[in-house]
Amino acid sequence: MKELSPLQIERLKYQPKLPSSLSGGINNLELTEGNKTQSVKDREQIKELFKNTYGKPLITFKSTSKTLTCEQRNIGVILSGGQAPGGHNVIAGLYDALKQANPKNKLYGFLGGPSGIIEGNYIEFTDEKINAYRNTGGFDIIGSGRTKLETEEQFQSALKVCKKLEITGVVIIGGDDSNTNAAMLAEWFVKNNAGIQVIGCPKTIDGDLKNDQIEISFGFDTATKTYSELIGNILRDANSAKKYWHFIKLMGRSATHVGLETALQTQPNITLISEEVEEKKMSLKQIVDYIADIVAKRAEAGKNFGIALIPEGLIEFIPEIKSMISGLNDTLAALENDSSYKNAEENKKFEIIKNKLNSENAEVFASLPVIIKQQLLMDRDPHGNVQVSKIETEKLLIQMVSEKLAEMKKAGKYSGKFSAQCHFFGYEGRCAFPSNFDADYCYSLGFNAFALLKFGLTGYLSSIKNLSSPAKDWIAGGVPLTMMMNMEKRHGEFKPVIKKALVELNGPVFKVLEQNREDWALNDRYIFPGAIQYFGPSSVCDIVTETLKLENNVKLASV
Amino acid sequence: MKELSPLQIERLKYQPKLPSSLSGGINNLELTEGNKTQSVKDREQIKELFKNTYGKPLITFKSTSKTLTCEQRNIGVILSGGQAPGGHNVIAGLYDALKQANPKNKLYGFLGGPSGIIEGNYIEFTDEKINAYRNTGGFDIIGSGRTKLETEEQFQSALKVCKKLEITGVVIIGGDDSNTNAAMLAEWFVKNNAGIQVIGCPKTIDGDLKNDQIEISFGFDTATKTYSELIGNILRDANSAKKYWHFIKLMGRSATHVGLETALQTQPNITLISEEVEEKKMSLKQIVDYIADIVAKRAEAGKNFGIALIPEGLIEFIPEIKSMISGLNDTLAALENDSSYKNAEENKKFEIIKNKLNSENAEVFASLPVIIKQQLLMDRDPHGNVQVSKIETEKLLIQMVSEKLAEMKKAGKYSGKFSAQCHFFGYEGRCAFPSNFDADYCYSLGFNAFALLKFGLTGYLSSIKNLSSPAKDWIAGGVPLTMMMNMEKRHGEFKPVIKKALVELNGPVFKVLEQNREDWALNDRYIFPGAIQYFGPSSVCDIVTETLKLENNVKLASV
């Protein structure tokens, strides 16, 4: 029986590239301190909450001929949250750096996410274990989890576990929330003289953990390339069969970086951007009209096919829907014990609810297709709230566009055929083999995380910059986690959090979409990226995302 | 603005490999005739229907030093039916052979499938046109269509169009039905002294156009590799997050070769094979019990996750469902004008139907989840029949397995968590860039098709054999289309058709699944194939499917 695929066998042999500052060896680094830093907003509050770790300087590493050895240390590592391609390489880079620094160093992996450090579930990494996972996708090396590391009790447990294992440094690989928790843990360890440092690594396929200091989170590159492969294949299918509209929903409930990047890679006819919908206060009707208009115009040109990209979180960005759902939550709560509602048949239920909502919300509710009303009333979470994530936005839009087109047909304004297929891509890309970019980037992030630990730093995010240049020219260093924080309301309370990067409507990436979308809508400018390539010409296997390229160009121009 | 992806730019340069018998040049071929052939079944009837083209010999080509020039000819080509990766290369191979034979030769492409030859919609291929599509996916070079070429009137129109363009040979690239039509057209042209030859090329991602003579249809290799990439990524995600069961439906309504091949490439926990369900007369309940049993056993081992592969056509292979649907079609027809049914609310409708069905069918109907009953009653085709293809089999199974597990939980036989995600893969793989295998195979099929035309043959399928060996050792030749035919009932009438290859339960491919599935169900033997590679080590970019490898091994052993 086979155990490994041919690609996996070859990828295990791949040696990720390091920036030249790091490739000189972990014991031959020189640290440069930049200026002291400030948080992006709410400085006084953040400073108050992070008394011991606030305001640290930016760090940059350089290679030096002076050798600085490393006393024996034990380090722990945690994978937190949703999978992103390259997580295994962060661990491999960390492991290699740590063993290079002192072969007696040990790396422990906490199992199943942050709960591993609380409950003391761990393994010790060996060469054999690490070698079996180099350059592979997934987080299965130690598993991941979504436990939030944030209470005093959890910190106490983590301390106990670390003390038992003589761990003096913890690396947390996660998204914005996990790194917020890393900052809190770092602060707590310092405050309690635990002698344990904490370093974060920026992970998320959503691409929303980025800022002036962090160019991109890892996994975004591979995930968007995988989705673009599939979108490109579907574009080609649509353009060959010429009979279907494909509505493709892309995972990610907040930012639309994935939708924007895949749109630039494939040039489909329609791309909806949640941030634009919110900014322009678009109604569901306006969105439906926008799509129906393009469908009709294409039909006029004899093209009854096309592709629309839909962000998973769209519906939560439509102001009127947000308001309606909030009203619905109250209404459903009030009807909790109302037997005349409970025993009513479906249409009657819709009627009762419509009458209880305020007129604006009632109108929005009434405008929705039956299947969506059903989903709104059926799937409520343990708190009794409507589960927006279960709403099949792609089907909602297909249904409403189809109704709109039927109206237009009656009015003599449309005479095409509208036949639609829907798709949802998310799990397909989170565990792909990391692209060469992500393999190199992640390995460097992990290697660099140990460099930060070695220099005694805590409360830092491992940072590799200048990513649109070749790996040797990448700049390794560290960014204080507090620098990226502000105060935001979460569950009714103001909390310090790392600011999520949403799509900027005046940013260079959205601009490309904006300038081209009319052309892309009507003419077929489809691009077919094909499968990620790990070998072959550099032009195909060392590509960076359009997002990174465009944003770095702007940064360079402003320097 | 970008026009081509980096991969496309590189792939346009790829030079597909030819068998050494063909690479010596199209004008340096020698033809060897084998024995006369017979149809696989119903010989008298097929012979009667194909008086002029029945019983021709098998053909093999060899390279020779003697040069045989070619008088100027015009050839037409048609893409028929669903897209399959490599179609463009068939045309490129045909074009290159034709131009090599005589630079004055012309190749016409009929637009939008078989309707192009009937309606006289065509283009003439040029170097520029062909060069822009080499080694790309899709059928967008001339489009495809599903018109069946089978009536006297259509043949007359085709003849008129060919005469106008002075076409003396037509190449039809299609699946079993399209090649059946190719055989009919070939026969009709001979009978009517049209002086036009017809050659078919075996296309379909389903992999069901194969037999003793045809090892595999083109496109199966690339499509199954693309699906396996995605399935592998999802396996890795499931194994990292450890919280979801993923039910993955795979396109293809008749044979389950795609499911079987992808299962062997990825080794998921559950793989349903339609042919086995039919052969063993399995009920829906048995299938649900089989899945629930594995879910429960894995839960006992602490594993509340897994992957199940579901063939799109499954439901039509379950004898009791087939019977119920047939009963339902009659019942719904009888209720067509029944206003008490029409005005009834949903539950009442279900009740009325249940009472009209015979007891066995009624029981099956009653056992289905509401959402499936709704789909059964809502979506009827123009003939008033239930549209089985619209039934979301993956959701049906999730719902029923979930109910079964709830029962088991009550009985104390299950204590896990069952949370499921569903996926449907089809359009994602039909237009991928052809793998090196498909790029070479298709180019050879097209090149070889012209060789058959050059030797004056008609009613043949272009055949390239010995495909699990390196391309240079492939064997080029032709198989009489009538050899693969038998009589089958279609829409109430017996017709000559090319026999579809279903999964053989005593074949070598199914045996591998059968021998391993208990192990794969409970233990995690997941394999992660990753994205198709076009460059790099031969071990990753020149892989053939498990199906081809296993079936050819058996053929070799029996020689």
PDB file of C-alpha atoms in Angstrom, chain A residues 1-8 10 83 88 132-133 136-141 143-144 146 226 229-230 232-234 236-244 246 264-265 267 345-346 374 392 395 421-433 516 519-520 525-537 539-540 543 546, chain B residues 1-8 10 83 88 132-133 136-141 143-144 146 226 229-230 232-234 236-244 246 264-265 267 345-346 374 392 395 421-433 516 519-520 525-537 539-540 543 546:
ATOM      1  CA  MET A   1       0.000   0.000   0.000  1.00  0.00           C
ATOM      2  CA  LYS A   2       1.145   3.511  -0.831  1.00  0.00           C
ATOM      3  CA  GLU A   3       1.962   5.786   2.067  1.00  0.00           C
ATOM      4  CA  LEU A   4       3.178   8.966   0.441  1.00  0.00           C
ATOM      5  CA  SER A   5       2.270  10.582  -2.845  1.00  0.00           C
ATOM      6  CA  PRO A   6       5.055  11.134  -5.395  1.00  0.00           C
ATOM      7  CA  LEU A   7       4.773  14.900  -4.851  1.00  0.00           C
ATOM      8  CA  GLN A   8       5.099  14.521  -1.103  1.00  0.00           C
ATOM      9  CA  GLU A  10       9.786  15.131  -3.679  1.00  0.00           C
ATOM     10  CA  GLN A  83      -5.350  25.710   8.906  1.00  0.00           C
ATOM     11  CA  HIS A  88       4.544  22.803   9.257  1.00  0.00           C
ATOM     12  CA  ALA A 132       8.182  13.711   7.723  1.00  0.00           C
ATOM     13  CA  TYR A 133       6.346  17.047   7.544  1.00  0.00           C
ATOM     14  CA  THR A 136       3.663  19.711   3.504  1.00  0.00           C
ATOM     15  CA  GLY A 137       0.250  21.298   4.001  1.00  0.00           C
ATOM     16  CA  GLY A 138      -2.034  20.936   6.996  1.00  0.00           C
ATOM     17  CA  PHE A 139      -1.598  21.350  10.723  1.00  0.00           C
ATOM     18  CA  ASP A 140      -1.754  17.623  11.400  1.00  0.00           C
ATOM     19  CA  ILE A 141       1.787  17.479  12.791  1.00  0.00           C
ATOM     20  CA  GLY A 143      -3.203  19.513  15.307  1.00  0.00           C
ATOM     21  CA  SER A 144      -4.814  22.888  15.897  1.00  0.00           C
ATOM     22  CA  ARG A 146      -9.721  27.370  18.626  1.00  0.00           C
ATOM     23  CA  THR A 226      -5.436  27.070  -5.203  1.00  0.00           C
ATOM     24  CA  GLU A 229      -6.664  27.363 -10.131  1.00  0.00           C
ATOM     25  CA  LEU A 230     -10.259  26.219  -9.593  1.00  0.00           C
ATOM     26  CA  GLY A 232      -9.705  29.532 -13.763  1.00  0.00           C
ATOM     27  CA  ASN A 233     -10.773  25.978 -14.600  1.00  0.00           C
ATOM     28  CA  ILE A 234     -14.419  26.943 -14.156  1.00  0.00           C
ATOM     29  CA  ARG A 236     -12.596  27.931 -19.037  1.00  0.00           C
ATOM     30  CA  ASP A 237     -15.487  25.498 -18.653  1.00  0.00           C
ATOM     31  CA  ALA A 238     -18.045  28.308 -18.766  1.00  0.00           C
ATOM     32  CA  ASN A 239     -16.341  29.766 -21.812  1.00  0.00           C
ATOM     33  CA  SER A 240     -16.336  26.370 -23.554  1.00  0.00           C
ATOM     34  CA  ALA A 241     -19.873  25.195 -22.733  1.00  0.00           C
ATOM     35  CA  LYS A 242     -21.301  28.737 -22.902  1.00  0.00           C
ATOM     36  CA  LYS A 243     -24.442  27.802 -20.995  1.00  0.00           C
ATOM     37  CA  TYR A 244     -23.915  28.387 -17.263  1.00  0.00           C
ATOM     38  CA  HIS A 246     -21.179  30.016 -12.043  1.00  0.00           C
ATOM     39  CA  LEU A 264      -6.965  39.739 -10.136  1.00  0.00           C
ATOM     40  CA  GLN A 265      -5.524  36.315 -10.875  1.00  0.00           C
ATOM     41  CA  GLN A 267     -10.445  38.246 -14.195  1.00  0.00           C
ATOM     42  CA  GLU A 345     -47.411  26.550   9.386  1.00  0.00           C
ATOM     43  CA  GLU A 346     -44.534  28.067   7.478  1.00  0.00           C
ATOM     44  CA  GLN A 374     -36.432  29.029   6.121  1.00  0.00           C
ATOM     45  CA  GLU A 392     -26.241  30.106   1.417  1.00  0.00           C
ATOM     46  CA  LYS A 395     -28.058  30.468  -3.697  1.00  0.00           C
ATOM     47  CA  GLN A 421     -24.265  26.534 -10.846  1.00  0.00           C
ATOM     48  CA  CYS A 422     -22.921  27.318  -7.407  1.00  0.00           C
ATOM     49  CA  HIS A 423     -19.648  26.480  -5.681  1.00  0.00           C
ATOM     50  CA  PHE A 424     -18.070  27.156  -2.319  1.00  0.00           C
ATOM     51  CA  PHE A 425     -14.290  27.037  -1.961  1.00  0.00           C
ATOM     52  CA  GLY A 426     -12.585  27.091   1.402  1.00  0.00           C
ATOM     53  CA  TYR A 427     -11.449  23.730   2.728  1.00  0.00           C
ATOM     54  CA  GLU A 428      -9.971  23.015  -0.694  1.00  0.00           C
ATOM     55  CA  GLY A 429      -7.141  25.498  -0.171  1.00  0.00           C
ATOM     56  CA  ARG A 430      -6.343  25.627   3.540  1.00  0.00           C
ATOM     57  CA  CYS A 431      -4.151  22.507   3.529  1.00  0.00           C
ATOM     58  CA  ALA A 432      -2.567  22.509   0.095  1.00  0.00           C
ATOM     59  CA  PHE A 433       1.183  21.879  -0.125  1.00  0.00           C
ATOM     60  CA  ASN A 516     -11.111  46.962 -15.042  1.00  0.00           C
ATOM     61  CA  ASP A 519     -14.339  45.619 -19.182  1.00  0.00           C
ATOM     62  CA  TRP A 520     -14.103  42.249 -17.408  1.00  0.00           C
ATOM     63  CA  ARG A 525     -10.687  38.635 -20.114  1.00  0.00           C
ATOM     64  CA  TYR A 526     -10.416  35.316 -18.380  1.00  0.00           C
ATOM     65  CA  ILE A 527      -7.019  34.170 -17.165  1.00  0.00           C
ATOM     66  CA  PHE A 528      -6.308  30.528 -16.355  1.00  0.00           C
ATOM     67  CA  PRO A 529      -3.630  30.277 -13.665  1.00  0.00           C
ATOM     68  CA  GLY A 530      -3.630  26.463 -13.499  1.00  0.00           C
ATOM     69  CA  ALA A 531      -2.300  24.356 -10.630  1.00  0.00           C
ATOM     70  CA  ILE A 532       0.435  25.603  -8.294  1.00  0.00           C
ATOM     71  CA  GLN A 533       3.831  24.562  -9.635  1.00  0.00           C
ATOM     72  CA  TYR A 534       6.664  23.659  -7.275  1.00  0.00           C
ATOM     73  CA  PHE A 535       9.257  22.941  -9.954  1.00  0.00           C
ATOM     74  CA  GLY A 536      10.167  24.310 -13.350  1.00  0.00           C
ATOM     75  CA  PRO A 537      10.778  27.822 -14.646  1.00  0.00           C
ATOM     76  CA  SER A 539       8.313  32.416 -13.808  1.00  0.00           C
ATOM     77  CA  VAL A 540       5.779  29.764 -12.799  1.00  0.00           C
ATOM     78  CA  ILE A 543       5.174  33.864  -8.315  1.00  0.00           C
ATOM     79  CA  GLU A 546      -0.888  40.397  -7.078  1.00  0.00           C
TER      80      GLU A 546
ATOM     81  CA  MET B   1      -3.528  44.147 -18.175  1.00  0.00           C
ATOM     82  CA  LYS B   2      -2.458  40.521 -18.050  1.00  0.00           C
ATOM     83  CA  GLU B   3      -3.639  38.288 -20.847  1.00  0.00           C
ATOM     84  CA  LEU B   4      -2.010  34.948 -20.128  1.00  0.00           C
ATOM     85  CA  SER B   5      -1.019  33.332 -16.866  1.00  0.00           C
ATOM     86  CA  PRO B   6       2.661  32.465 -16.349  1.00  0.00           C
ATOM     87  CA  LEU B   7       1.782  28.759 -16.521  1.00  0.00           C
ATOM     88  CA  GLN B   8      -0.057  29.205 -19.788  1.00  0.00           C
ATOM     89  CA  GLU B  10       5.186  28.112 -20.338  1.00  0.00           C
ATOM     90  CA  GLN B  83     -15.297  19.280 -21.747  1.00  0.00           C
ATOM     91  CA  HIS B  88      -7.168  21.302 -27.760  1.00  0.00           C
ATOM     92  CA  ALA B 132      -2.521  29.995 -28.814  1.00  0.00           C
ATOM     93  CA  TYR B 133      -4.211  26.838 -27.530  1.00  0.00           C
ATOM     94  CA  THR B 136      -4.330  24.291 -22.609  1.00  0.00           C
ATOM     95  CA  GLY B 137      -7.535  23.010 -21.058  1.00  0.00           C
ATOM     96  CA  GLY B 138     -11.074  23.670 -22.212  1.00  0.00           C
ATOM     97  CA  PHE B 139     -12.882  23.333 -25.508  1.00  0.00           C
ATOM     98  CA  ASP B 140     -13.063  27.070 -26.070  1.00  0.00           C
ATOM     99  CA  ILE B 141     -10.963  26.941 -29.230  1.00  0.00           C
ATOM    100  CA  GLY B 143     -16.664  25.438 -28.398  1.00  0.00           C
ATOM    101  CA  SER B 144     -18.599  22.244 -27.872  1.00  0.00           C
ATOM    102  CA  ARG B 146     -24.564  18.271 -27.215  1.00  0.00           C
ATOM    103  CA  THR B 226      -7.427  17.546 -10.080  1.00  0.00           C
ATOM    104  CA  GLU B 229      -5.642  17.217  -5.305  1.00  0.00           C
ATOM    105  CA  LEU B 230      -8.782  18.691  -3.744  1.00  0.00           C
ATOM    106  CA  GLY B 232      -6.246  15.223  -0.545  1.00  0.00           C
ATOM    107  CA  ASN B 233      -6.324  18.838   0.650  1.00  0.00           C
ATOM    108  CA  ILE B 234      -9.641  18.211   2.387  1.00  0.00           C
ATOM    109  CA  ARG B 236      -5.456  16.931   5.389  1.00  0.00           C
ATOM    110  CA  ASP B 237      -7.819  19.631   6.653  1.00  0.00           C
ATOM    111  CA  ALA B 238     -10.094  17.057   8.272  1.00  0.00           C
ATOM    112  CA  ASN B 239      -7.093  15.354   9.848  1.00  0.00           C
ATOM    113  CA  SER B 240      -5.793  18.696  11.183  1.00  0.00           C
ATOM    114  CA  ALA B 241      -9.049  20.195  12.506  1.00  0.00           C
ATOM    115  CA  LYS B 242     -10.429  16.807  13.551  1.00  0.00           C
ATOM    116  CA  LYS B 243     -13.998  18.053  13.739  1.00  0.00           C
ATOM    117  CA  TYR B 244     -15.737  17.538  10.399  1.00  0.00           C
ATOM    118  CA  HIS B 246     -16.646  15.829   4.591  1.00  0.00           C
ATOM    119  CA  LEU B 264      -6.987   4.924  -4.794  1.00  0.00           C
ATOM    120  CA  GLN B 265      -5.073   8.186  -5.102  1.00  0.00           C
ATOM    121  CA  GLN B 267      -7.392   6.602   0.459  1.00  0.00           C
ATOM    122  CA  GLU B 345     -49.883  22.434   1.805  1.00  0.00           C
ATOM    123  CA  GLU B 346     -46.622  20.567   1.769  1.00  0.00           C
ATOM    124  CA  GLN B 374     -39.320  18.780  -1.665  1.00  0.00           C
ATOM    125  CA  GLU B 392     -28.455  16.592  -3.556  1.00  0.00           C
ATOM    126  CA  LYS B 395     -27.048  16.242   1.676  1.00  0.00           C
ATOM    127  CA  GLN B 421     -19.542  19.596   5.278  1.00  0.00           C
ATOM    128  CA  CYS B 422     -20.469  18.799   1.706  1.00  0.00           C
ATOM    129  CA  HIS B 423     -18.710  19.389  -1.595  1.00  0.00           C
ATOM    130  CA  PHE B 424     -19.395  18.671  -5.241  1.00  0.00           C
ATOM    131  CA  PHE B 425     -16.515  18.456  -7.684  1.00  0.00           C
ATOM    132  CA  GLY B 426     -17.052  18.357 -11.421  1.00  0.00           C
ATOM    133  CA  TYR B 427     -16.584  21.635 -13.258  1.00  0.00           C
ATOM    134  CA  GLU B 428     -13.340  22.112 -11.305  1.00  0.00           C
ATOM    135  CA  GLY B 429     -11.554  19.391 -13.288  1.00  0.00           C
ATOM    136  CA  ARG B 430     -13.030  19.312 -16.766  1.00  0.00           C
ATOM    137  CA  CYS B 431     -10.962  22.218 -18.100  1.00  0.00           C
ATOM    138  CA  ALA B 432      -7.698  21.977 -16.192  1.00  0.00           C
ATOM    139  CA  PHE B 433      -4.472  22.280 -18.167  1.00  0.00           C
ATOM    140  CA  ASN B 516      -8.232  -2.037   1.785  1.00  0.00           C
ATOM    141  CA  ASP B 519      -8.384  -0.524   6.990  1.00  0.00           C
ATOM    142  CA  TRP B 520      -8.903   2.860   5.309  1.00  0.00           C
ATOM    143  CA  ARG B 525      -4.228   6.070   5.491  1.00  0.00           C
ATOM    144  CA  TYR B 526      -4.701   9.410   3.809  1.00  0.00           C
ATOM    145  CA  ILE B 527      -2.534  10.280   0.829  1.00  0.00           C
ATOM    146  CA  PHE B 528      -2.086  13.868  -0.329  1.00  0.00           C
ATOM    147  CA  PRO B 529      -1.403  13.949  -4.064  1.00  0.00           C
ATOM    148  CA  GLY B 530      -1.142  17.745  -4.312  1.00  0.00           C
ATOM    149  CA  ALA B 531      -1.528  19.800  -7.483  1.00  0.00           C
ATOM    150  CA  ILE B 532      -0.742  18.384 -10.929  1.00  0.00           C
ATOM    151  CA  GLN B 533       2.891  19.089 -11.797  1.00  0.00           C
ATOM    152  CA  TYR B 534       3.918  19.816 -15.360  1.00  0.00           C
ATOM    153  CA  PHE B 535       7.624  20.214 -14.662  1.00  0.00           C
ATOM    154  CA  GLY B 536      10.180  18.673 -12.346  1.00  0.00           C
ATOM    155  CA  PRO B 537      11.122  15.091 -11.550  1.00  0.00           C
ATOM    156  CA  SER B 539       8.228  10.753 -10.701  1.00  0.00           C
ATOM    157  CA  VAL B 540       5.806  13.645 -10.172  1.00  0.00           C
ATOM    158  CA  ILE B 543       2.406   9.730 -13.390  1.00  0.00           C
ATOM    159  CA  GLU B 546      -3.838   3.810 -10.764  1.00  0.00           C
TER     160      GLU B 546
END
